[in-house]
Amino acid sequence: MEEKLQQVCKAFRIEGTFQSYEEIKVGNVNRTYKVNYLRPDGKPKSYMIQAVNTFVFKKPVEVMDNIDRVTEYIHAKQPQRTVLHFHHTLGRKIYLQDENGFWRLFNYIPSTTYNTCSNLDVVHSAGEAFGEFQMLLADFDARQLHVTIPDFHDTRKRYEKLLADVAQDPKGLAGQVTEEVAWLRSVEDKACRLTDLYNAGQLPLRVTHNDTKINNVLFQPDGSEAIVVIDLDTVMPGLVGHDFGDAIRFAANYVEEDSPEADKAGVNMEVFRAFTQGFLKHTADILTQQEVDTLALSCFALTCELATRFLDDYLLGNPYFKIQYPEHNLVRTRCQIALAKDMMGKLDEMDAVVHQCMEQYR
Ligand code: GN1
Ligand code: MG
């Protein structure tokens, strides 16, 4: 690996001498490495290299094009803001495609990240960061972006795919998951309501991040202040509920998304409130009433949707999500289902918090 990473650095014209590297084990899709260099002036400098998963991102050049457009747009509006800086190859490309894969390289930003988080200041900042991202792109024409993963958050289609794969059962695993499938089916209409409302023309299409896990926000190394939103791979046209719902699914859960202790999963309402307050601070002015009214529901929708995705991947032999052990996707599924069940009982309470926070800003 070391040799490959050095080759990549060379292609991106990194100067100095290679010191060391480490794999950064975050993300369920791409592989990420931090490489440490000594610059010609003797100062240390680190870079991040990612091998983009081309099974997931079938058109990685379009992914990079979306990222480029969106970061340029934000940079033009707020030049002082930190953005990810992707290096260019000699051919002026921000990626390198070779026989080993699809590579990109960006500056390492000294920072801290969080997975589950009970520090409410951090959660509030994360909400602000994702809300601000949404707000800054509110006037960006979503049609300019490539749809890099078609139907990414089409919950109906995710259900259809799961049920088709349960029927086909290529690995003979469906018998193990009848309970999970039955529960997901029992809530299908509720889970798909966001998708249905969009299809009925009742929710506006926006530019969305689509992967708003709190660990996709970099924070100041020693504090709770957010620096920048990262992982723009799935920036695409989408619904505000996709960003809000996915963020809550991840950050407000008492346990990590793949916790084997599914019985401990559930929404921490304090975290929910802190994130919502942060998120609405920048978005209250741009959201439609229907969008506001469906924010709580979107959390349930996104949680069920991800459960169908994890379960489907399990049934297919895990071609999509990286796994650390054979049952990993099943464990993830169970944890998401447990969270969704808890959300069902808290929907009214969540909705009330959303409306209280809106009152604060309107
Ligand atoms: C994947 O790889 P990562 O962690 O950025 C996935 C998201 C899921 C998430 C669940 C392109 O994101 O949709 O919500 O795992 N990304 C893609 O942890 O499918
Ligand atoms: Mg991602």
mmCIF file with all atom_site columns, C-alpha atoms in Angstrom, residues 85-250:
data_model
loop_
_atom_site.group_PDB
_atom_site.id
_atom_site.type_symbol
_atom_site.label_atom_id
_atom_site.label_alt_id
_atom_site.label_comp_id
_atom_site.label_asym_id
_atom_site.label_entity_id
_atom_site.label_seq_id
_atom_site.pdbx_PDB_ins_code
_atom_site.Cartn_x
_atom_site.Cartn_y
_atom_site.Cartn_z
_atom_site.occupancy
_atom_site.B_iso_or_equiv
_atom_site.pdbx_formal_charge
_atom_site.auth_seq_id
_atom_site.auth_comp_id
_atom_site.auth_asym_id
_atom_site.auth_atom_id
_atom_site.pdbx_PDB_model_num
ATOM 1   C CA . HIS A 1 85  ? -8.809  21.622  -1.239  1.00 0.00 ? 85  HIS A CA 1
ATOM 2   C CA . PHE A 1 86  ? -8.377  18.884  -3.845  1.00 0.00 ? 86  PHE A CA 1
ATOM 3   C CA . HIS A 1 87  ? -4.986  18.749  -5.534  1.00 0.00 ? 87  HIS A CA 1
ATOM 4   C CA . HIS A 1 88  ? -4.596  18.601  -9.308  1.00 0.00 ? 88  HIS A CA 1
ATOM 5   C CA . THR A 1 89  ? -2.573  16.179  -11.387 1.00 0.00 ? 89  THR A CA 1
ATOM 6   C CA . LEU A 1 90  ? -0.230  17.372  -14.110 1.00 0.00 ? 90  LEU A CA 1
ATOM 7   C CA . GLY A 1 91  ? -3.199  17.043  -16.490 1.00 0.00 ? 91  GLY A CA 1
ATOM 8   C CA . ARG A 1 92  ? -5.181  19.492  -14.246 1.00 0.00 ? 92  ARG A CA 1
ATOM 9   C CA . LYS A 1 93  ? -7.587  16.845  -12.994 1.00 0.00 ? 93  LYS A CA 1
ATOM 10  C CA . ILE A 1 94  ? -8.723  16.530  -9.360  1.00 0.00 ? 94  ILE A CA 1
ATOM 11  C CA . TYR A 1 95  ? -8.653  12.758  -9.621  1.00 0.00 ? 95  TYR A CA 1
ATOM 12  C CA . LEU A 1 96  ? -6.399  10.008  -10.839 1.00 0.00 ? 96  LEU A CA 1
ATOM 13  C CA . GLN A 1 97  ? -7.798  6.980   -12.577 1.00 0.00 ? 97  GLN A CA 1
ATOM 14  C CA . ASP A 1 98  ? -5.426  4.046   -12.932 1.00 0.00 ? 98  ASP A CA 1
ATOM 15  C CA . GLU A 1 99  ? -5.417  0.264   -13.015 1.00 0.00 ? 99  GLU A CA 1
ATOM 16  C CA . ASN A 1 100 ? -5.770  0.176   -9.197  1.00 0.00 ? 100 ASN A CA 1
ATOM 17  C CA . GLY A 1 101 ? -8.739  2.473   -8.936  1.00 0.00 ? 101 GLY A CA 1
ATOM 18  C CA . PHE A 1 102 ? -9.935  6.041   -8.669  1.00 0.00 ? 102 PHE A CA 1
ATOM 19  C CA . TRP A 1 103 ? -7.946  8.313   -6.384  1.00 0.00 ? 103 TRP A CA 1
ATOM 20  C CA . ARG A 1 104 ? -8.185  11.823  -5.014  1.00 0.00 ? 104 ARG A CA 1
ATOM 21  C CA . LEU A 1 105 ? -6.003  13.791  -2.648  1.00 0.00 ? 105 LEU A CA 1
ATOM 22  C CA . PHE A 1 106 ? -6.841  16.730  -0.394  1.00 0.00 ? 106 PHE A CA 1
ATOM 23  C CA . ASN A 1 107 ? -5.196  18.685  2.384   1.00 0.00 ? 107 ASN A CA 1
ATOM 24  C CA . TYR A 1 108 ? -5.452  17.272  5.851   1.00 0.00 ? 108 TYR A CA 1
ATOM 25  C CA . ILE A 1 109 ? -7.288  19.694  8.154   1.00 0.00 ? 109 ILE A CA 1
ATOM 26  C CA . PRO A 1 110 ? -6.253  19.319  11.816  1.00 0.00 ? 110 PRO A CA 1
ATOM 27  C CA . SER A 1 111 ? -9.582  18.623  13.475  1.00 0.00 ? 111 SER A CA 1
ATOM 28  C CA . THR A 1 112 ? -11.723 16.428  15.689  1.00 0.00 ? 112 THR A CA 1
ATOM 29  C CA . THR A 1 113 ? -14.703 14.337  14.645  1.00 0.00 ? 113 THR A CA 1
ATOM 30  C CA . TYR A 1 114 ? -17.485 12.755  16.680  1.00 0.00 ? 114 TYR A CA 1
ATOM 31  C CA . ASN A 1 115 ? -19.623 9.670   16.264  1.00 0.00 ? 115 ASN A CA 1
ATOM 32  C CA . THR A 1 116 ? -22.409 9.496   18.789  1.00 0.00 ? 116 THR A CA 1
ATOM 33  C CA . CYS A 1 117 ? -22.288 12.607  20.822  1.00 0.00 ? 117 CYS A CA 1
ATOM 34  C CA . SER A 1 118 ? -23.917 13.797  23.972  1.00 0.00 ? 118 SER A CA 1
ATOM 35  C CA . ASN A 1 119 ? -22.136 17.161  24.062  1.00 0.00 ? 119 ASN A CA 1
ATOM 36  C CA . LEU A 1 120 ? -25.038 19.406  23.109  1.00 0.00 ? 120 LEU A CA 1
ATOM 37  C CA . ASP A 1 121 ? -22.819 22.282  21.956  1.00 0.00 ? 121 ASP A CA 1
ATOM 38  C CA . VAL A 1 122 ? -21.156 19.987  19.461  1.00 0.00 ? 122 VAL A CA 1
ATOM 39  C CA . VAL A 1 123 ? -24.512 18.688  18.267  1.00 0.00 ? 123 VAL A CA 1
ATOM 40  C CA . HIS A 1 124 ? -25.875 22.222  17.925  1.00 0.00 ? 124 HIS A CA 1
ATOM 41  C CA . SER A 1 125 ? -22.817 23.224  15.869  1.00 0.00 ? 125 SER A CA 1
ATOM 42  C CA . ALA A 1 126 ? -23.226 20.197  13.637  1.00 0.00 ? 126 ALA A CA 1
ATOM 43  C CA . GLY A 1 127 ? -26.849 21.168  13.054  1.00 0.00 ? 127 GLY A CA 1
ATOM 44  C CA . GLU A 1 128 ? -25.752 24.683  12.192  1.00 0.00 ? 128 GLU A CA 1
ATOM 45  C CA . ALA A 1 129 ? -23.080 23.401  9.817   1.00 0.00 ? 129 ALA A CA 1
ATOM 46  C CA . PHE A 1 130 ? -25.493 21.197  7.858   1.00 0.00 ? 130 PHE A CA 1
ATOM 47  C CA . GLY A 1 131 ? -28.209 23.859  7.950   1.00 0.00 ? 131 GLY A CA 1
ATOM 48  C CA . GLU A 1 132 ? -25.796 26.469  6.690   1.00 0.00 ? 132 GLU A CA 1
ATOM 49  C CA . PHE A 1 133 ? -24.651 24.150  3.918   1.00 0.00 ? 133 PHE A CA 1
ATOM 50  C CA . GLN A 1 134 ? -28.281 23.782  2.877   1.00 0.00 ? 134 GLN A CA 1
ATOM 51  C CA . MET A 1 135 ? -28.868 27.527  3.080   1.00 0.00 ? 135 MET A CA 1
ATOM 52  C CA . LEU A 1 136 ? -25.746 28.457  1.108   1.00 0.00 ? 136 LEU A CA 1
ATOM 53  C CA . LEU A 1 137 ? -26.869 26.199  -1.727  1.00 0.00 ? 137 LEU A CA 1
ATOM 54  C CA . ALA A 1 138 ? -30.533 27.200  -1.617  1.00 0.00 ? 138 ALA A CA 1
ATOM 55  C CA . ASP A 1 139 ? -30.148 29.275  -4.786  1.00 0.00 ? 139 ASP A CA 1
ATOM 56  C CA . PHE A 1 140 ? -27.917 26.794  -6.602  1.00 0.00 ? 140 PHE A CA 1
ATOM 57  C CA . ASP A 1 141 ? -29.785 25.229  -9.501  1.00 0.00 ? 141 ASP A CA 1
ATOM 58  C CA . ALA A 1 142 ? -30.052 21.569  -8.464  1.00 0.00 ? 142 ALA A CA 1
ATOM 59  C CA . ARG A 1 143 ? -30.474 20.514  -12.104 1.00 0.00 ? 143 ARG A CA 1
ATOM 60  C CA . GLN A 1 144 ? -26.851 21.444  -12.765 1.00 0.00 ? 144 GLN A CA 1
ATOM 61  C CA . LEU A 1 145 ? -25.722 18.538  -10.638 1.00 0.00 ? 145 LEU A CA 1
ATOM 62  C CA . HIS A 1 146 ? -25.272 14.995  -11.863 1.00 0.00 ? 146 HIS A CA 1
ATOM 63  C CA . VAL A 1 147 ? -27.474 12.389  -10.264 1.00 0.00 ? 147 VAL A CA 1
ATOM 64  C CA . THR A 1 148 ? -24.535 10.196  -9.351  1.00 0.00 ? 148 THR A CA 1
ATOM 65  C CA . ILE A 1 149 ? -26.581 7.490   -7.623  1.00 0.00 ? 149 ILE A CA 1
ATOM 66  C CA . PRO A 1 150 ? -30.060 7.373   -9.158  1.00 0.00 ? 150 PRO A CA 1
ATOM 67  C CA . ASP A 1 151 ? -32.960 7.002   -6.688  1.00 0.00 ? 151 ASP A CA 1
ATOM 68  C CA . PHE A 1 152 ? -30.554 7.220   -3.773  1.00 0.00 ? 152 PHE A CA 1
ATOM 69  C CA . HIS A 1 153 ? -33.242 8.257   -1.284  1.00 0.00 ? 153 HIS A CA 1
ATOM 70  C CA . ASP A 1 154 ? -36.256 6.837   -3.091  1.00 0.00 ? 154 ASP A CA 1
ATOM 71  C CA . THR A 1 155 ? -37.565 4.851   -0.148  1.00 0.00 ? 155 THR A CA 1
ATOM 72  C CA . ARG A 1 156 ? -40.226 3.113   -2.282  1.00 0.00 ? 156 ARG A CA 1
ATOM 73  C CA . LYS A 1 157 ? -37.583 1.798   -4.637  1.00 0.00 ? 157 LYS A CA 1
ATOM 74  C CA . ARG A 1 158 ? -35.387 0.714   -1.723  1.00 0.00 ? 158 ARG A CA 1
ATOM 75  C CA . TYR A 1 159 ? -38.330 -1.319  -0.396  1.00 0.00 ? 159 TYR A CA 1
ATOM 76  C CA . GLU A 1 160 ? -39.062 -2.816  -3.816  1.00 0.00 ? 160 GLU A CA 1
ATOM 77  C CA . LYS A 1 161 ? -35.443 -3.880  -4.156  1.00 0.00 ? 161 LYS A CA 1
ATOM 78  C CA . LEU A 1 162 ? -35.353 -5.440  -0.694  1.00 0.00 ? 162 LEU A CA 1
ATOM 79  C CA . LEU A 1 163 ? -38.555 -7.387  -1.266  1.00 0.00 ? 163 LEU A CA 1
ATOM 80  C CA . ALA A 1 164 ? -37.367 -8.599  -4.684  1.00 0.00 ? 164 ALA A CA 1
ATOM 81  C CA . ASP A 1 165 ? -34.112 -9.804  -3.145  1.00 0.00 ? 165 ASP A CA 1
ATOM 82  C CA . VAL A 1 166 ? -35.935 -11.498 -0.271  1.00 0.00 ? 166 VAL A CA 1
ATOM 83  C CA . ALA A 1 167 ? -37.934 -13.394 -2.898  1.00 0.00 ? 167 ALA A CA 1
ATOM 84  C CA . GLN A 1 168 ? -34.828 -14.327 -4.886  1.00 0.00 ? 168 GLN A CA 1
ATOM 85  C CA . ASP A 1 169 ? -32.738 -15.025 -1.808  1.00 0.00 ? 169 ASP A CA 1
ATOM 86  C CA . PRO A 1 170 ? -29.476 -15.671 -3.691  1.00 0.00 ? 170 PRO A CA 1
ATOM 87  C CA . LYS A 1 171 ? -27.476 -16.630 -0.574  1.00 0.00 ? 171 LYS A CA 1
ATOM 88  C CA . GLY A 1 172 ? -30.203 -18.565 1.203   1.00 0.00 ? 172 GLY A CA 1
ATOM 89  C CA . LEU A 1 173 ? -30.364 -16.106 4.114   1.00 0.00 ? 173 LEU A CA 1
ATOM 90  C CA . ALA A 1 174 ? -33.953 -14.865 3.918   1.00 0.00 ? 174 ALA A CA 1
ATOM 91  C CA . GLY A 1 175 ? -35.167 -17.455 6.416   1.00 0.00 ? 175 GLY A CA 1
ATOM 92  C CA . GLN A 1 176 ? -33.036 -15.781 9.108   1.00 0.00 ? 176 GLN A CA 1
ATOM 93  C CA . VAL A 1 177 ? -34.586 -12.358 8.684   1.00 0.00 ? 177 VAL A CA 1
ATOM 94  C CA . THR A 1 178 ? -38.327 -12.930 8.444   1.00 0.00 ? 178 THR A CA 1
ATOM 95  C CA . GLU A 1 179 ? -39.012 -10.872 11.563  1.00 0.00 ? 179 GLU A CA 1
ATOM 96  C CA . GLU A 1 180 ? -37.033 -7.889  10.296  1.00 0.00 ? 180 GLU A CA 1
ATOM 97  C CA . VAL A 1 181 ? -38.667 -8.049  6.872   1.00 0.00 ? 181 VAL A CA 1
ATOM 98  C CA . ALA A 1 182 ? -42.135 -8.351  8.395   1.00 0.00 ? 182 ALA A CA 1
ATOM 99  C CA . TRP A 1 183 ? -41.621 -5.312  10.612  1.00 0.00 ? 183 TRP A CA 1
ATOM 100 C CA . LEU A 1 184 ? -40.245 -3.193  7.789   1.00 0.00 ? 184 LEU A CA 1
ATOM 101 C CA . ARG A 1 185 ? -43.209 -4.179  5.617   1.00 0.00 ? 185 ARG A CA 1
ATOM 102 C CA . SER A 1 186 ? -45.644 -3.288  8.366   1.00 0.00 ? 186 SER A CA 1
ATOM 103 C CA . VAL A 1 187 ? -44.433 0.341   8.332   1.00 0.00 ? 187 VAL A CA 1
ATOM 104 C CA . GLU A 1 188 ? -43.796 0.658   4.602   1.00 0.00 ? 188 GLU A CA 1
ATOM 105 C CA . ASP A 1 189 ? -46.353 3.386   3.880   1.00 0.00 ? 189 ASP A CA 1
ATOM 106 C CA . LYS A 1 190 ? -45.226 5.553   6.745   1.00 0.00 ? 190 LYS A CA 1
ATOM 107 C CA . ALA A 1 191 ? -41.573 5.070   5.815   1.00 0.00 ? 191 ALA A CA 1
ATOM 108 C CA . CYS A 1 192 ? -42.296 5.977   2.187   1.00 0.00 ? 192 CYS A CA 1
ATOM 109 C CA . ARG A 1 193 ? -44.436 9.021   2.898   1.00 0.00 ? 193 ARG A CA 1
ATOM 110 C CA . LEU A 1 194 ? -41.636 11.490  2.215   1.00 0.00 ? 194 LEU A CA 1
ATOM 111 C CA . THR A 1 195 ? -40.952 9.893   -1.168  1.00 0.00 ? 195 THR A CA 1
ATOM 112 C CA . ASP A 1 196 ? -44.677 9.838   -1.958  1.00 0.00 ? 196 ASP A CA 1
ATOM 113 C CA . LEU A 1 197 ? -45.110 13.501  -1.056  1.00 0.00 ? 197 LEU A CA 1
ATOM 114 C CA . TYR A 1 198 ? -42.207 14.409  -3.296  1.00 0.00 ? 198 TYR A CA 1
ATOM 115 C CA . ASN A 1 199 ? -43.630 12.355  -6.147  1.00 0.00 ? 199 ASN A CA 1
ATOM 116 C CA . ALA A 1 200 ? -46.932 14.157  -5.657  1.00 0.00 ? 200 ALA A CA 1
ATOM 117 C CA . GLY A 1 201 ? -45.136 17.496  -6.123  1.00 0.00 ? 201 GLY A CA 1
ATOM 118 C CA . GLN A 1 202 ? -45.547 18.612  -2.527  1.00 0.00 ? 202 GLN A CA 1
ATOM 119 C CA . LEU A 1 203 ? -41.914 18.961  -1.516  1.00 0.00 ? 203 LEU A CA 1
ATOM 120 C CA . PRO A 1 204 ? -39.310 21.066  -3.341  1.00 0.00 ? 204 PRO A CA 1
ATOM 121 C CA . LEU A 1 205 ? -36.122 19.621  -4.755  1.00 0.00 ? 205 LEU A CA 1
ATOM 122 C CA . ARG A 1 206 ? -32.987 21.166  -3.270  1.00 0.00 ? 206 ARG A CA 1
ATOM 123 C CA . VAL A 1 207 ? -29.264 20.596  -3.328  1.00 0.00 ? 207 VAL A CA 1
ATOM 124 C CA . THR A 1 208 ? -28.667 18.212  -0.466  1.00 0.00 ? 208 THR A CA 1
ATOM 125 C CA . HIS A 1 209 ? -25.612 16.624  1.113   1.00 0.00 ? 209 HIS A CA 1
ATOM 126 C CA . ASN A 1 210 ? -27.268 13.223  1.492   1.00 0.00 ? 210 ASN A CA 1
ATOM 127 C CA . ASP A 1 211 ? -24.838 11.804  4.016   1.00 0.00 ? 211 ASP A CA 1
ATOM 128 C CA . THR A 1 212 ? -25.199 14.051  7.041   1.00 0.00 ? 212 THR A CA 1
ATOM 129 C CA . LYS A 1 213 ? -23.606 11.882  9.671   1.00 0.00 ? 213 LYS A CA 1
ATOM 130 C CA . ILE A 1 214 ? -22.132 14.000  12.417  1.00 0.00 ? 214 ILE A CA 1
ATOM 131 C CA . ASN A 1 215 ? -18.728 12.493  11.650  1.00 0.00 ? 215 ASN A CA 1
ATOM 132 C CA . ASN A 1 216 ? -18.895 14.288  8.307   1.00 0.00 ? 216 ASN A CA 1
ATOM 133 C CA . VAL A 1 217 ? -18.387 17.579  10.132  1.00 0.00 ? 217 VAL A CA 1
ATOM 134 C CA . LEU A 1 218 ? -14.856 18.564  11.105  1.00 0.00 ? 218 LEU A CA 1
ATOM 135 C CA . PHE A 1 219 ? -14.594 20.450  14.403  1.00 0.00 ? 219 PHE A CA 1
ATOM 136 C CA . GLN A 1 220 ? -11.816 22.589  15.833  1.00 0.00 ? 220 GLN A CA 1
ATOM 137 C CA . PRO A 1 221 ? -9.275  20.238  17.462  1.00 0.00 ? 221 PRO A CA 1
ATOM 138 C CA . ASP A 1 222 ? -10.008 21.539  20.955  1.00 0.00 ? 222 ASP A CA 1
ATOM 139 C CA . GLY A 1 223 ? -13.544 22.793  20.824  1.00 0.00 ? 223 GLY A CA 1
ATOM 140 C CA . SER A 1 224 ? -17.082 22.434  19.689  1.00 0.00 ? 224 SER A CA 1
ATOM 141 C CA . GLU A 1 225 ? -16.927 24.840  16.766  1.00 0.00 ? 225 GLU A CA 1
ATOM 142 C CA . ALA A 1 226 ? -17.558 23.285  13.349  1.00 0.00 ? 226 ALA A CA 1
ATOM 143 C CA . ILE A 1 227 ? -14.983 24.033  10.647  1.00 0.00 ? 227 ILE A CA 1
ATOM 144 C CA . VAL A 1 228 ? -16.328 22.408  7.516   1.00 0.00 ? 228 VAL A CA 1
ATOM 145 C CA . VAL A 1 229 ? -18.771 19.819  6.207   1.00 0.00 ? 229 VAL A CA 1
ATOM 146 C CA . ILE A 1 230 ? -16.929 17.035  4.393   1.00 0.00 ? 230 ILE A CA 1
ATOM 147 C CA . ASP A 1 231 ? -17.745 13.948  2.309   1.00 0.00 ? 231 ASP A CA 1
ATOM 148 C CA . LEU A 1 232 ? -19.570 15.629  -0.533  1.00 0.00 ? 232 LEU A CA 1
ATOM 149 C CA . ASP A 1 233 ? -19.728 12.444  -2.609  1.00 0.00 ? 233 ASP A CA 1
ATOM 150 C CA . THR A 1 234 ? -23.477 12.239  -2.507  1.00 0.00 ? 234 THR A CA 1
ATOM 151 C CA . VAL A 1 235 ? -24.247 15.919  -3.048  1.00 0.00 ? 235 VAL A CA 1
ATOM 152 C CA . MET A 1 236 ? -27.196 15.699  -5.390  1.00 0.00 ? 236 MET A CA 1
ATOM 153 C CA . PRO A 1 237 ? -30.691 17.017  -5.879  1.00 0.00 ? 237 PRO A CA 1
ATOM 154 C CA . GLY A 1 238 ? -32.738 15.851  -2.874  1.00 0.00 ? 238 GLY A CA 1
ATOM 155 C CA . LEU A 1 239 ? -35.139 16.813  -0.095  1.00 0.00 ? 239 LEU A CA 1
ATOM 156 C CA . VAL A 1 240 ? -34.332 18.762  3.045   1.00 0.00 ? 240 VAL A CA 1
ATOM 157 C CA . GLY A 1 241 ? -35.720 15.847  5.058   1.00 0.00 ? 241 GLY A CA 1
ATOM 158 C CA . HIS A 1 242 ? -33.012 13.606  3.642   1.00 0.00 ? 242 HIS A CA 1
ATOM 159 C CA . ASP A 1 243 ? -30.344 15.720  5.298   1.00 0.00 ? 243 ASP A CA 1
ATOM 160 C CA . PHE A 1 244 ? -32.222 16.381  8.502   1.00 0.00 ? 244 PHE A CA 1
ATOM 161 C CA . GLY A 1 245 ? -33.516 12.841  8.930   1.00 0.00 ? 245 GLY A CA 1
ATOM 162 C CA . ASP A 1 246 ? -30.211 11.141  8.246   1.00 0.00 ? 246 ASP A CA 1
ATOM 163 C CA . ALA A 1 247 ? -28.405 13.452  10.653  1.00 0.00 ? 247 ALA A CA 1
ATOM 164 C CA . ILE A 1 248 ? -30.818 12.666  13.488  1.00 0.00 ? 248 ILE A CA 1
ATOM 165 C CA . ARG A 1 249 ? -30.754 8.955   12.717  1.00 0.00 ? 249 ARG A CA 1
ATOM 166 C CA . PHE A 1 250 ? -27.039 9.012   13.318  1.00 0.00 ? 250 PHE A CA 1
#
